[in-house]
Coordinates of N, CA, C and O and ligand atoms in Angstrom, one line a residue:
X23 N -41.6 -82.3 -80.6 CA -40.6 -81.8 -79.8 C -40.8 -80.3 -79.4 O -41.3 -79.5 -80.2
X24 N -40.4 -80.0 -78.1 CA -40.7 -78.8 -77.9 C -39.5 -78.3 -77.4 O -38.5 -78.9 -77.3
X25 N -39.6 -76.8 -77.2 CA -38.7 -75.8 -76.7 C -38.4 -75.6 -75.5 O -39.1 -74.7 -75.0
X26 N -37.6 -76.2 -74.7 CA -37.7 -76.0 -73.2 C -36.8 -74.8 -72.9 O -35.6 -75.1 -72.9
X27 N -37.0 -73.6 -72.5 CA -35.9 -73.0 -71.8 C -35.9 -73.3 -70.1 O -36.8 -73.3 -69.4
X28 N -34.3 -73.7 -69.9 CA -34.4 -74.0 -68.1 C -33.4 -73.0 -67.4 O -32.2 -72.9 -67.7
X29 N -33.9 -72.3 -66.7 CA -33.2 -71.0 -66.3 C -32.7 -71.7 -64.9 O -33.5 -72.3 -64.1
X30 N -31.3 -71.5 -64.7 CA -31.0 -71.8 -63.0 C -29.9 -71.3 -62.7 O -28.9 -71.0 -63.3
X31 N -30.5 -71.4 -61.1 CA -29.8 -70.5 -60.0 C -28.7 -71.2 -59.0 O -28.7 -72.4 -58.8
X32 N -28.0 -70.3 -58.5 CA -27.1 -71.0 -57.4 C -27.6 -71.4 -56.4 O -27.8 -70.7 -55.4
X33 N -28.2 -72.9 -56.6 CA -28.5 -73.5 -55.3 C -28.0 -74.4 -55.4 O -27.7 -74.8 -56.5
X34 N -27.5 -75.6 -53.8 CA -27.3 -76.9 -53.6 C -28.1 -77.9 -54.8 O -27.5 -78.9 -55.2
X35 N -29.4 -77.5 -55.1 CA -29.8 -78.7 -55.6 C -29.8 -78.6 -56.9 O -30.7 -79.2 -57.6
X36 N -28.8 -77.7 -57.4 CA -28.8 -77.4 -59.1 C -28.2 -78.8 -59.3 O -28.3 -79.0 -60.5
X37 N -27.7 -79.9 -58.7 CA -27.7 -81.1 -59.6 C -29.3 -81.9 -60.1 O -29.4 -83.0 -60.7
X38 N -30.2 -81.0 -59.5 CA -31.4 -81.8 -59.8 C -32.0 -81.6 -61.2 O -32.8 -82.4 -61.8
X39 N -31.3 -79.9 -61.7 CA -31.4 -79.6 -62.9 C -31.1 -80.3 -63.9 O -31.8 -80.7 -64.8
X40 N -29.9 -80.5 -63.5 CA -29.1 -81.5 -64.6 C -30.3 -82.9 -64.9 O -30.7 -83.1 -66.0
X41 N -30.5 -83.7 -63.9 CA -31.6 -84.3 -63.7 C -32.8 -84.3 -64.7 O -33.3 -85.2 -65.3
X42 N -33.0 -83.2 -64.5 CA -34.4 -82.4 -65.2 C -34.4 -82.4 -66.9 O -35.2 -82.8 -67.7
X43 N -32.7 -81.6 -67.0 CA -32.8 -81.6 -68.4 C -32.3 -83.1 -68.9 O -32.0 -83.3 -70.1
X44 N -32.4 -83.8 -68.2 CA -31.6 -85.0 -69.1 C -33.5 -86.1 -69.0 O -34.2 -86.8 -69.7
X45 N -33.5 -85.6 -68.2 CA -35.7 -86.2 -68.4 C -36.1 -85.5 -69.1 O -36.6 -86.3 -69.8
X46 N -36.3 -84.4 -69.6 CA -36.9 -84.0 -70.3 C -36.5 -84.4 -72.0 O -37.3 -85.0 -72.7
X47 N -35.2 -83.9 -72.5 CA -34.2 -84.4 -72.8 C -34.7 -85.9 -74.1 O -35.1 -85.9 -75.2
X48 N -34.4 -86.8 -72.9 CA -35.3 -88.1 -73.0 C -36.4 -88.4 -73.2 O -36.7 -89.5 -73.7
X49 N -37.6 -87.2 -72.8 CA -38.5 -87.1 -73.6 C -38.9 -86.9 -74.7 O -40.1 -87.2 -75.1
X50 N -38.1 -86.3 -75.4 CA -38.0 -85.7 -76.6 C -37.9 -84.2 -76.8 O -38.0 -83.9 -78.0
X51 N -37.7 -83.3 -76.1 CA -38.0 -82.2 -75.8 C -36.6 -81.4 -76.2 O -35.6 -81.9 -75.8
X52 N -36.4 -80.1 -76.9 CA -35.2 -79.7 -76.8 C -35.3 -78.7 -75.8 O -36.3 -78.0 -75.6
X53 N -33.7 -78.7 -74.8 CA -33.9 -77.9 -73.5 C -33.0 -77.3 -74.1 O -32.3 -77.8 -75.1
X54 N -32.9 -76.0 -73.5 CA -31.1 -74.9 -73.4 C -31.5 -74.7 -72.1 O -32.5 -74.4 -71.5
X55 N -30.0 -75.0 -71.9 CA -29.8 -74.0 -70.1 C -29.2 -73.0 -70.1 O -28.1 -72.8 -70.6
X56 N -30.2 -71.9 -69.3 CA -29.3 -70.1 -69.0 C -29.0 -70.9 -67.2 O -29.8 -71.4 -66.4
X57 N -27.4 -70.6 -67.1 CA -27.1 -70.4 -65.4 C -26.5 -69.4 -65.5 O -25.8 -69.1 -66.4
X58 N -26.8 -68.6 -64.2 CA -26.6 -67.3 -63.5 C -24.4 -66.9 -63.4 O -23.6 -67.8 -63.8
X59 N -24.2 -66.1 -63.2 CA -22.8 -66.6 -63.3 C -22.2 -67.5 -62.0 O -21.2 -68.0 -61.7
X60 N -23.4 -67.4 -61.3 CA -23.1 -67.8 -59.7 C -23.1 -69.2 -59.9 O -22.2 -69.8 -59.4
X61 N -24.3 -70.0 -60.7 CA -24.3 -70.8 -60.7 C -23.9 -71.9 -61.4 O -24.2 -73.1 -61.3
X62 N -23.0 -71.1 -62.6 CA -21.6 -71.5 -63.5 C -20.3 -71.8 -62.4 O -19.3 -72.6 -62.5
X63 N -20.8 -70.9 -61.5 CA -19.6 -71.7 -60.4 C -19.6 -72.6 -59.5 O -18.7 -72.7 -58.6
X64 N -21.0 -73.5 -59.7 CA -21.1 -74.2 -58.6 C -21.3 -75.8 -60.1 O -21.4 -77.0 -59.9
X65 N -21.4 -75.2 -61.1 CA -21.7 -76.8 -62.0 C -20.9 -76.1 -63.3 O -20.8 -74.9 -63.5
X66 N -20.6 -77.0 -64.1 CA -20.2 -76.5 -65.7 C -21.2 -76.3 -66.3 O -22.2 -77.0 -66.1
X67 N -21.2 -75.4 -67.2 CA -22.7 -75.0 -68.6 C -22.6 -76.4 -69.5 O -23.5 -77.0 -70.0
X68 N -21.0 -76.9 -69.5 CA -20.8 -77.7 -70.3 C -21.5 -79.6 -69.7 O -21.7 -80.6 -70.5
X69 N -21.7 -79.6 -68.8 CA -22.6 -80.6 -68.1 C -23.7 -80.2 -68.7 O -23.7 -80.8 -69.8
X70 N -24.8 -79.6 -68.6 CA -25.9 -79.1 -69.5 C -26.1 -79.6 -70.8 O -26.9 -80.4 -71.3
X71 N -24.5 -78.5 -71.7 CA -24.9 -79.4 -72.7 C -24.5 -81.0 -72.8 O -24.8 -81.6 -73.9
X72 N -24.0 -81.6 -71.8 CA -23.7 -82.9 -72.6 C -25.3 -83.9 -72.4 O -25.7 -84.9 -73.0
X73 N -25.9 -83.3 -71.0 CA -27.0 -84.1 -71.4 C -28.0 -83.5 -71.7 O -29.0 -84.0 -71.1
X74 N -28.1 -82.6 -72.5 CA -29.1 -82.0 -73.6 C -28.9 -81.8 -74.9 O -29.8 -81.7 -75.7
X75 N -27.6 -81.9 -75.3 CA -27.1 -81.7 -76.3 C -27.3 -80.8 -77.2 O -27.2 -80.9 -78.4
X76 N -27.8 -79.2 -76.0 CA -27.9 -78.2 -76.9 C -27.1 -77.2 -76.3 O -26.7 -77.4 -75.2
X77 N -26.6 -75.8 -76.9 CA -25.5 -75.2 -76.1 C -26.2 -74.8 -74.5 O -27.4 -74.8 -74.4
X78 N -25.5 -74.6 -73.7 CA -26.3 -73.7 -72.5 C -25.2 -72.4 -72.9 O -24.3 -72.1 -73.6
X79 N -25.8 -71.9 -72.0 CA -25.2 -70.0 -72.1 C -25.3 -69.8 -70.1 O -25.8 -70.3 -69.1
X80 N -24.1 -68.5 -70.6 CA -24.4 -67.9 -69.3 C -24.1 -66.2 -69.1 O -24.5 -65.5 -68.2
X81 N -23.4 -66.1 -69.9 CA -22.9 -65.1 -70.2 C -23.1 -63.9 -71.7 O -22.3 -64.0 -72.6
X82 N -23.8 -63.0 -71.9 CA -24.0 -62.7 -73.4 C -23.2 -61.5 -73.5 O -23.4 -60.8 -74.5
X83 N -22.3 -61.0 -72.6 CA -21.4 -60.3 -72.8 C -19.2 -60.4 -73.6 O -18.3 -59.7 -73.9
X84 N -19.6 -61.7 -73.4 CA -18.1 -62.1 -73.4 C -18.3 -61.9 -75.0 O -19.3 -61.8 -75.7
X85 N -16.6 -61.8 -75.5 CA -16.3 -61.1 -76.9 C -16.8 -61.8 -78.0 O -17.0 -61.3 -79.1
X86 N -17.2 -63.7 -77.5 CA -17.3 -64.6 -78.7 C -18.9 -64.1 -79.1 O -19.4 -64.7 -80.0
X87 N -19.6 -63.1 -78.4 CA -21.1 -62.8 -78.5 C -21.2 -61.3 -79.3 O -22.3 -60.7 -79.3
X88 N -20.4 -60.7 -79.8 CA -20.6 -59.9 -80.1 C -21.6 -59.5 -81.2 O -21.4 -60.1 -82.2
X89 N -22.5 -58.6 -81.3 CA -23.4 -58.8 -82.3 C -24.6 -59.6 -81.9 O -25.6 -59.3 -82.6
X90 N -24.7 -60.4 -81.2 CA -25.1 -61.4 -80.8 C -26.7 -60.8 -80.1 O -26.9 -59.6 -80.3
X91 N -27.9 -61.4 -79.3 CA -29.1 -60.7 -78.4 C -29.0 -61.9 -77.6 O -29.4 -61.2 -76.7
X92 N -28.8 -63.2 -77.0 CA -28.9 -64.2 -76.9 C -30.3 -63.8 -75.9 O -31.4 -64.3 -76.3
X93 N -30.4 -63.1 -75.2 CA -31.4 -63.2 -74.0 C -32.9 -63.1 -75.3 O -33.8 -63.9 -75.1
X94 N -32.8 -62.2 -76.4 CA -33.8 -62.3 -76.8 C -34.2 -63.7 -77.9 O -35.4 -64.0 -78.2
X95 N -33.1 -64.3 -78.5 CA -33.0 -64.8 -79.2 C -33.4 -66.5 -78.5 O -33.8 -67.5 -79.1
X96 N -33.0 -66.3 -77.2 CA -33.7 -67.5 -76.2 C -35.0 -67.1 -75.8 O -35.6 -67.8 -75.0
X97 N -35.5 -66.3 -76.1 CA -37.1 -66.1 -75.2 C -37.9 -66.2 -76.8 O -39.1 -66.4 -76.9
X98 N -37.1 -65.9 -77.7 CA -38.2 -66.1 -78.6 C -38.6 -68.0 -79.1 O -39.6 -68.7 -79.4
X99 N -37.2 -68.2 -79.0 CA -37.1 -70.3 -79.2 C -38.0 -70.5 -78.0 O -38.8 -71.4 -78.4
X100 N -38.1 -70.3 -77.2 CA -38.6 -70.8 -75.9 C -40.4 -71.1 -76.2 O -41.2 -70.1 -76.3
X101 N -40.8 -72.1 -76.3 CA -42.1 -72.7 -76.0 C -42.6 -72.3 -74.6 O -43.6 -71.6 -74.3
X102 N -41.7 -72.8 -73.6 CA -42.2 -73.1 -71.9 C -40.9 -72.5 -71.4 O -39.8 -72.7 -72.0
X103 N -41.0 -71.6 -70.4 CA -39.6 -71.4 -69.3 C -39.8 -72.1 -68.4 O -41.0 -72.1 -68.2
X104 N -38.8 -73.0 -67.3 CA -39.0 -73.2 -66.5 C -38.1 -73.0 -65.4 O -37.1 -73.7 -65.8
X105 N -37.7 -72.4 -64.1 CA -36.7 -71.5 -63.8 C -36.7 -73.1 -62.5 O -37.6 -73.7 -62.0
X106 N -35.8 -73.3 -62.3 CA -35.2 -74.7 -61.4 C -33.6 -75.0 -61.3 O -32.9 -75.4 -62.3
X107 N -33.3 -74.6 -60.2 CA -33.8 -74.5 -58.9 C -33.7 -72.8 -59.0 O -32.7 -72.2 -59.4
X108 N -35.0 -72.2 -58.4 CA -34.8 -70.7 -58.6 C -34.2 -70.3 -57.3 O -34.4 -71.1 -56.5
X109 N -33.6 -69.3 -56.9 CA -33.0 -69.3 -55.4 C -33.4 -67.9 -55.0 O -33.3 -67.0 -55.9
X110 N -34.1 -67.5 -53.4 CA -34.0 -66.4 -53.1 C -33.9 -65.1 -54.0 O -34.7 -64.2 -54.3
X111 N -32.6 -65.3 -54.4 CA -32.0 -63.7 -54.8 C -32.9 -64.0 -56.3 O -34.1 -63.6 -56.3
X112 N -32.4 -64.6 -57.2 CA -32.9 -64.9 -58.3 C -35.0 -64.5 -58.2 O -35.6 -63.7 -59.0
X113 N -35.5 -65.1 -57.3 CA -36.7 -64.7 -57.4 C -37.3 -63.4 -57.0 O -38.3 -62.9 -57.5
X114 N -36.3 -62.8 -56.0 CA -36.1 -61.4 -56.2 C -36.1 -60.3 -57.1 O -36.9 -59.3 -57.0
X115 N -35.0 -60.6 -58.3 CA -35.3 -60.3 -59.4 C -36.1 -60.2 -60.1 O -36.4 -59.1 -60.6
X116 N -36.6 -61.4 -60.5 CA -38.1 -61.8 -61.2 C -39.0 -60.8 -61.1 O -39.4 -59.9 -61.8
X117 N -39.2 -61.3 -59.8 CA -40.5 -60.1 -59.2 C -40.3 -59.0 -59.4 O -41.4 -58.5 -59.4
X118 N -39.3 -58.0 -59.5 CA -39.6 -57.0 -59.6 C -38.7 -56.5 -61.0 O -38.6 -55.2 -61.0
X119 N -38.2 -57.1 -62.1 CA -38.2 -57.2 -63.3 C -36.9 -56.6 -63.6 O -36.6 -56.2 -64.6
X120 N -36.0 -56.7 -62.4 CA -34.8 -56.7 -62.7 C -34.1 -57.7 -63.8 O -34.3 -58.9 -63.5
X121 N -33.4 -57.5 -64.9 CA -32.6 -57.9 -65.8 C -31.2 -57.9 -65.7 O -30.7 -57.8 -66.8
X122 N -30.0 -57.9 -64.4 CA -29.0 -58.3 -64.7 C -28.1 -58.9 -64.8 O -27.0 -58.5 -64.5
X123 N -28.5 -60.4 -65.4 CA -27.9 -61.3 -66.0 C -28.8 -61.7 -66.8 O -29.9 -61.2 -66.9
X124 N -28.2 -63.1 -67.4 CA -29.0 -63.9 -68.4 C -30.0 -64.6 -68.4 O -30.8 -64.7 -69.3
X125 N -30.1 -65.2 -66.9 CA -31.6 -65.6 -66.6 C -32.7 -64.8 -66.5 O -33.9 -65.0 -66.8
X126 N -32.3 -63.8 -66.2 CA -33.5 -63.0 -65.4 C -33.9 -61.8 -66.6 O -35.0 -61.4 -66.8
X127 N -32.7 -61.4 -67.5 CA -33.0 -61.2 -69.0 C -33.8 -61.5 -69.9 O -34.6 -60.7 -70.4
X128 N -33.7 -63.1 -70.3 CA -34.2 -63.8 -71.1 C -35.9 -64.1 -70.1 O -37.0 -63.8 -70.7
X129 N -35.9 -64.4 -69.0 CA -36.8 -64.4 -68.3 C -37.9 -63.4 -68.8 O -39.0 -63.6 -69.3
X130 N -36.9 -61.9 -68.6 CA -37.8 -60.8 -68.6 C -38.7 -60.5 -70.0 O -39.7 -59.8 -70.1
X131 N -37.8 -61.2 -71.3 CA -38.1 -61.2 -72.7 C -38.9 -62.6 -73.2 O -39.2 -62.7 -74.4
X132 N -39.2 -63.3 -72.5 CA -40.4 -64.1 -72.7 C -41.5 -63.7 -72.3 O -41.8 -63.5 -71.1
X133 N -42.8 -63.3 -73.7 CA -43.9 -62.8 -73.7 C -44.5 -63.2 -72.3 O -44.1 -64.3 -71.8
X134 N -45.0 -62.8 -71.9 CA -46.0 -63.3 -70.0 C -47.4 -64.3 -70.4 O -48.2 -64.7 -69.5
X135 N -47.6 -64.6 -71.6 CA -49.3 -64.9 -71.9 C -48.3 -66.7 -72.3 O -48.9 -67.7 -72.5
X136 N -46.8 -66.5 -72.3 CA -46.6 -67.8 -72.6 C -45.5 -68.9 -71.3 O -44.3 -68.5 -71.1
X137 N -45.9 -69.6 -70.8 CA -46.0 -70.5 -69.9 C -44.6 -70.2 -69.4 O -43.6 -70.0 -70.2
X138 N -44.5 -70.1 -67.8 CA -43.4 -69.4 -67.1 C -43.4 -70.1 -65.3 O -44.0 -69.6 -64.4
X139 N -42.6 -71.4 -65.4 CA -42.6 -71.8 -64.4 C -41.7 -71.7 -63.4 O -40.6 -71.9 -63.9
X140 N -41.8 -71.5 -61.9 CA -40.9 -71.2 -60.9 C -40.7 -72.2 -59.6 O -41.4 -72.2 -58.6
X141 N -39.6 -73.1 -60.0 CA -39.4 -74.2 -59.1 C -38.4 -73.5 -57.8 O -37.2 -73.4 -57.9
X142 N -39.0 -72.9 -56.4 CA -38.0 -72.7 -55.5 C -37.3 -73.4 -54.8 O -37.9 -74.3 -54.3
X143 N -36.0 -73.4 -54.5 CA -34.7 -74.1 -53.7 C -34.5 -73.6 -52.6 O -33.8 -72.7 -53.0
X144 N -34.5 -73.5 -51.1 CA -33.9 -72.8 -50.8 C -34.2 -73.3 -49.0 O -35.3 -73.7 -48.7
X145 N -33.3 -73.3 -48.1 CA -33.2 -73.2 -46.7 C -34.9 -72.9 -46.2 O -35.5 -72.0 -46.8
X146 N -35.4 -73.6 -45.2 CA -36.5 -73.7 -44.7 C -37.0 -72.0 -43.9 O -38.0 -71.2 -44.0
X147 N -35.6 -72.0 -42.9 CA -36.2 -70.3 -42.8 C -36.2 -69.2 -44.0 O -36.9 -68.2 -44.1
X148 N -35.2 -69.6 -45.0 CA -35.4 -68.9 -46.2 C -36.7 -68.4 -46.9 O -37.2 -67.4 -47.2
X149 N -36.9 -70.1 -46.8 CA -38.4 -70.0 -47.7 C -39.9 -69.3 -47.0 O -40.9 -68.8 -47.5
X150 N -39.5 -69.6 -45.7 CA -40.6 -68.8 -44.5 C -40.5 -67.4 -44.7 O -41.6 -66.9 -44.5
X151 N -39.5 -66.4 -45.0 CA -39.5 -65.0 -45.1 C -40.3 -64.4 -45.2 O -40.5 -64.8 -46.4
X152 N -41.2 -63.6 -45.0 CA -42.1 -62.7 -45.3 C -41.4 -62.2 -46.7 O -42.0 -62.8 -47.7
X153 N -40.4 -61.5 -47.0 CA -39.6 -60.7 -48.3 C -39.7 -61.9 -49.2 O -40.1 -61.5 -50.3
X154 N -39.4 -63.3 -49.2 CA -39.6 -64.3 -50.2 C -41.0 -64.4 -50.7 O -41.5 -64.2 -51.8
X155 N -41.6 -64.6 -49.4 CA -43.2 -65.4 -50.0 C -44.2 -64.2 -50.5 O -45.3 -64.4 -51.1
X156 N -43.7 -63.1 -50.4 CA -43.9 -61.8 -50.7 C -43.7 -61.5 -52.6 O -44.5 -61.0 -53.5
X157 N -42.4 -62.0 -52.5 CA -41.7 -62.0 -54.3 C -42.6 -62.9 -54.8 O -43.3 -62.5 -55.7
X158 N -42.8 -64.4 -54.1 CA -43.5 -65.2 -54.8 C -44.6 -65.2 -55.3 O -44.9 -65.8 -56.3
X159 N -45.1 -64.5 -54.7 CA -46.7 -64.1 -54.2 C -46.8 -63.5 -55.5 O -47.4 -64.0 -56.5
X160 N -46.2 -62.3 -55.5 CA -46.0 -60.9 -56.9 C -45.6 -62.2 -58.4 O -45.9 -61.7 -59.5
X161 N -45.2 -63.3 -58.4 CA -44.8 -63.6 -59.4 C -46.2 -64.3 -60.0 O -46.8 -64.1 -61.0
X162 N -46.5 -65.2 -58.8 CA -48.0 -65.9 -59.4 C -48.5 -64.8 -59.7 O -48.8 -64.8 -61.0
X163 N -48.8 -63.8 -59.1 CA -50.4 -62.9 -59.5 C -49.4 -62.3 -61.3 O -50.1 -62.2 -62.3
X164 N -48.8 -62.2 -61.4 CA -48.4 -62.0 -62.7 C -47.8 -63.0 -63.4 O -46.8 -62.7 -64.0
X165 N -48.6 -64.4 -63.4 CA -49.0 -65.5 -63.9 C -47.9 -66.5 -64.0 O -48.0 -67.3 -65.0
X166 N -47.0 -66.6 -63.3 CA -45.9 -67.8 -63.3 C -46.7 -69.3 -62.5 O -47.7 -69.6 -61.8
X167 N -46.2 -69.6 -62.8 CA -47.1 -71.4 -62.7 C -46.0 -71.6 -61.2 O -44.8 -71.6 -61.3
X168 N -46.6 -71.8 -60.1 CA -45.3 -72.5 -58.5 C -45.0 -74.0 -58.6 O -45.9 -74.8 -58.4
X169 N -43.9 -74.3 -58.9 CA -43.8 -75.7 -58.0 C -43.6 -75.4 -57.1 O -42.6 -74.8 -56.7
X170 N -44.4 -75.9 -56.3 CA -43.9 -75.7 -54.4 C -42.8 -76.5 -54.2 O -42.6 -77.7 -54.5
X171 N -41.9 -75.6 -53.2 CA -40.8 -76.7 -52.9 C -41.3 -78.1 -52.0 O -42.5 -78.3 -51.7
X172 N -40.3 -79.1 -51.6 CA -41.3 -79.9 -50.7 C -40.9 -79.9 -49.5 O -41.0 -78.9 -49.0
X173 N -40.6 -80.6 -49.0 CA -40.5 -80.7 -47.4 C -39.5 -81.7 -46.9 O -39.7 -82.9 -47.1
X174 N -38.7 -81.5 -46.4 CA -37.3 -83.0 -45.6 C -36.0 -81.9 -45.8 O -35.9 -80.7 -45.6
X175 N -35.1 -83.1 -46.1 CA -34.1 -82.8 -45.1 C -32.9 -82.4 -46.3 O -32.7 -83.0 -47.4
X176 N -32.0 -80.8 -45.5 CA -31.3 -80.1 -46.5 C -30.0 -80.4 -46.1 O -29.5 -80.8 -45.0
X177 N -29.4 -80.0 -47.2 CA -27.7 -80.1 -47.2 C -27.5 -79.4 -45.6 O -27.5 -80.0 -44.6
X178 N -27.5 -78.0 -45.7 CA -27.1 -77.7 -44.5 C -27.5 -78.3 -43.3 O -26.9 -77.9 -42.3
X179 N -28.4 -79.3 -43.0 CA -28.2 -80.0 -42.0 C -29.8 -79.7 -41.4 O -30.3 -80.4 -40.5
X180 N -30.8 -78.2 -42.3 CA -32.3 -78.3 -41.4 C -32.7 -78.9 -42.0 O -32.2 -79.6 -42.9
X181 N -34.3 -79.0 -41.5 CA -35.4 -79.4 -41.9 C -36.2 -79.0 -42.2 O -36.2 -77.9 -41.6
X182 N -37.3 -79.1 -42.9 CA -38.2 -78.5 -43.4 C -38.9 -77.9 -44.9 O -38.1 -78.2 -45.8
X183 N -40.0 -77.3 -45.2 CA -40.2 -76.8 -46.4 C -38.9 -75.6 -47.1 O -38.3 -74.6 -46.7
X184 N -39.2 -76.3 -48.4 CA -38.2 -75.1 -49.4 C -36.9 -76.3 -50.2 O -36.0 -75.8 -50.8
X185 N -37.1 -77.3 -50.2 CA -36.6 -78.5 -51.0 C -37.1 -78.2 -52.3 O -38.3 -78.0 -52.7
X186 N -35.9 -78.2 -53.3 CA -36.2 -78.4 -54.9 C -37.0 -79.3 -54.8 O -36.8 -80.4 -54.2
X187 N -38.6 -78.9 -56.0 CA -39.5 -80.0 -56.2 C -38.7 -80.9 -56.7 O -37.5 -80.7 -57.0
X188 N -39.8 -82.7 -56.9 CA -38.5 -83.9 -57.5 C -38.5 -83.0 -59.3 O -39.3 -82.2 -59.7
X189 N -37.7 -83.6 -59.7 CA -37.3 -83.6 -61.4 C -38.4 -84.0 -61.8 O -39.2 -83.1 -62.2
X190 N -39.0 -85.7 -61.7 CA -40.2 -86.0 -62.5 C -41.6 -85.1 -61.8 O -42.5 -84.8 -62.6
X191 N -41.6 -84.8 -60.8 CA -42.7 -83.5 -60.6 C -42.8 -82.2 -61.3 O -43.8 -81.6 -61.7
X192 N -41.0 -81.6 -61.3 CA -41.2 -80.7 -62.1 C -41.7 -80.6 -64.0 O -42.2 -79.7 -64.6
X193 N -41.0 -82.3 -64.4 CA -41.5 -82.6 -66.1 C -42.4 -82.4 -65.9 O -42.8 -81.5 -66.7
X194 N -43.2 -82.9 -65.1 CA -44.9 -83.0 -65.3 C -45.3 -81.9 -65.6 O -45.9 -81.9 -66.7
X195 N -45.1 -80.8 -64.8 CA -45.6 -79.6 -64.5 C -45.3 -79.0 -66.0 O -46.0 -78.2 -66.7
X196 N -44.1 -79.4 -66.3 CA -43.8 -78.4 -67.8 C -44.6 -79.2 -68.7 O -44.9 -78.5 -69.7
X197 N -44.9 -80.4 -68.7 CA -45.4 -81.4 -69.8 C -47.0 -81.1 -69.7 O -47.8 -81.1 -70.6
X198 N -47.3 -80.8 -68.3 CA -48.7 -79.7 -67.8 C -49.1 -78.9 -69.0 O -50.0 -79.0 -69.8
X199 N -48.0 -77.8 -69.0 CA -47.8 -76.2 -69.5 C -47.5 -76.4 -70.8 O -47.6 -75.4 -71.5
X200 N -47.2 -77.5 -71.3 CA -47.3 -77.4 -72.8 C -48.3 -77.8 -73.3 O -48.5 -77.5 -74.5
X201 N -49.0 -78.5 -72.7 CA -50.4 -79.0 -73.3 C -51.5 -78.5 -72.7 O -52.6 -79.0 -72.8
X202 N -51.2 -77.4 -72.1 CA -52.8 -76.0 -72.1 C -52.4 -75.2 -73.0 O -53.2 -74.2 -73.3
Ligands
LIG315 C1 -23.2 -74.1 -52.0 C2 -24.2 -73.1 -52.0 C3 -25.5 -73.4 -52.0 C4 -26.6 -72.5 -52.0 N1 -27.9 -72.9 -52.1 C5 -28.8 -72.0 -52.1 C6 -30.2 -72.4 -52.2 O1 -30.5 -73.5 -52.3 N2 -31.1 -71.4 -52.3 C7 -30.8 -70.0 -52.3 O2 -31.7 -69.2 -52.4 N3 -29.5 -69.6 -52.1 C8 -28.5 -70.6 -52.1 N4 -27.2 -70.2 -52.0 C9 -26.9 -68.7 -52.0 C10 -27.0 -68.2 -53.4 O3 -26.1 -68.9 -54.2 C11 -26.7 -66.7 -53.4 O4 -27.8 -66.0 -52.9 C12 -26.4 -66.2 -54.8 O5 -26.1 -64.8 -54.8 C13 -27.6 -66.5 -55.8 O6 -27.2 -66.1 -57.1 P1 -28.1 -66.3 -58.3 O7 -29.5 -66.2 -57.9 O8 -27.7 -65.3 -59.3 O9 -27.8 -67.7 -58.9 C14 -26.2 -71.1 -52.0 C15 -24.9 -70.7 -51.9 C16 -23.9 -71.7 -51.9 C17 -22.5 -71.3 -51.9

């Protein structure tokens, strides 16, 4: 059994997370979910845990944490990170080592020599940006593993690349990263 940390962002396809950790999950694998506070408002932490059945977090400031590191205390449990659905802003951060919230925290406190994967979500002109593929760019060369998003058709109604990779493509990819 391994350590899955799953970091996610406020995107449309954060139900694919849910997805993700409940495959993985089923693999045998123990996941914790960090969601952004943005993305606590688009799903419950408490969905997470019911099909992982481990706490998720989102917050390490509220009073019941006092005393508490969670950001460090999750990067050290963490075997594999795998950030899904990561969005725009979120990869923003990454790249340039911003820490303020819990994803991008615990992100920042997982050693770099240990496996750190970045699933992006996001609107097709989004994903075209020069400023995005720029971030992305900066994350691979400082060794994050890409699921490339894929290609079809988004909630808001376009088309095109920047679709959350599927769930079973992203297991793979973490089931990849634990066995190099
Ligand atoms: C319903 C909804 C869906 C969204 N989907 C995406 C998305 O797929 N990708 C993205 O980059 N931003 C998306 N956004 C915008 C982000 O949520 C917004 O940039 C937010 O500040 C990101 O916060 P976070 O990265 O801390 O989770 C969406 C917003 C809403 C309200």
């Amino acid at each position: 059994m391994s350590h899955i940390l799953l970091g996610v962002s406020a995107s449309v396809s954060l139900y694919k997370a849910c997805d993700l950790a409940s495959k993985l999950t089923q693999a045998g694998h123990s996941v914790r979910a960090v969601l952004t506070p943005r993305a606590a408002e688009l799903v419950s932490p408490q969905l997470f845990e019911a099909v992982s059945g481990e706490p998720a977090h989102t917050d390490e400031f509220d009073a019941t944490r006092r005393g508490a590191m969670d950001h460090i205390d999750l990067a050290r449990w963490a075997e594999v990170l795998v950030v899904a659905p990561a969005s725009a802003d979120l990869i923003g951060r990454l790249a340039n080592g911003l820490a303020g919230d819990l994803v991008a925290t615990a992100a920042l406190a997982v050693p770099a020599d240990r496996p750190r994967l970045l699933a992006p979500a996001m609107n097709p002109a989004m994903w075209a940006q020069p400023a995005v593929q720029r971030n992305v760019a900066r994350l691979v060369e400082d060794g994050w593993r890409l699921v490339e998003p894929g290609e079809g058709h988004h909630a808001c109604g376009d088309a095109g690349r920047g679709r959350l990779a599927e769930p079973a493509d992203i297991q793979r990819r973490v089931e990849e990263a634990l066995a190099s």
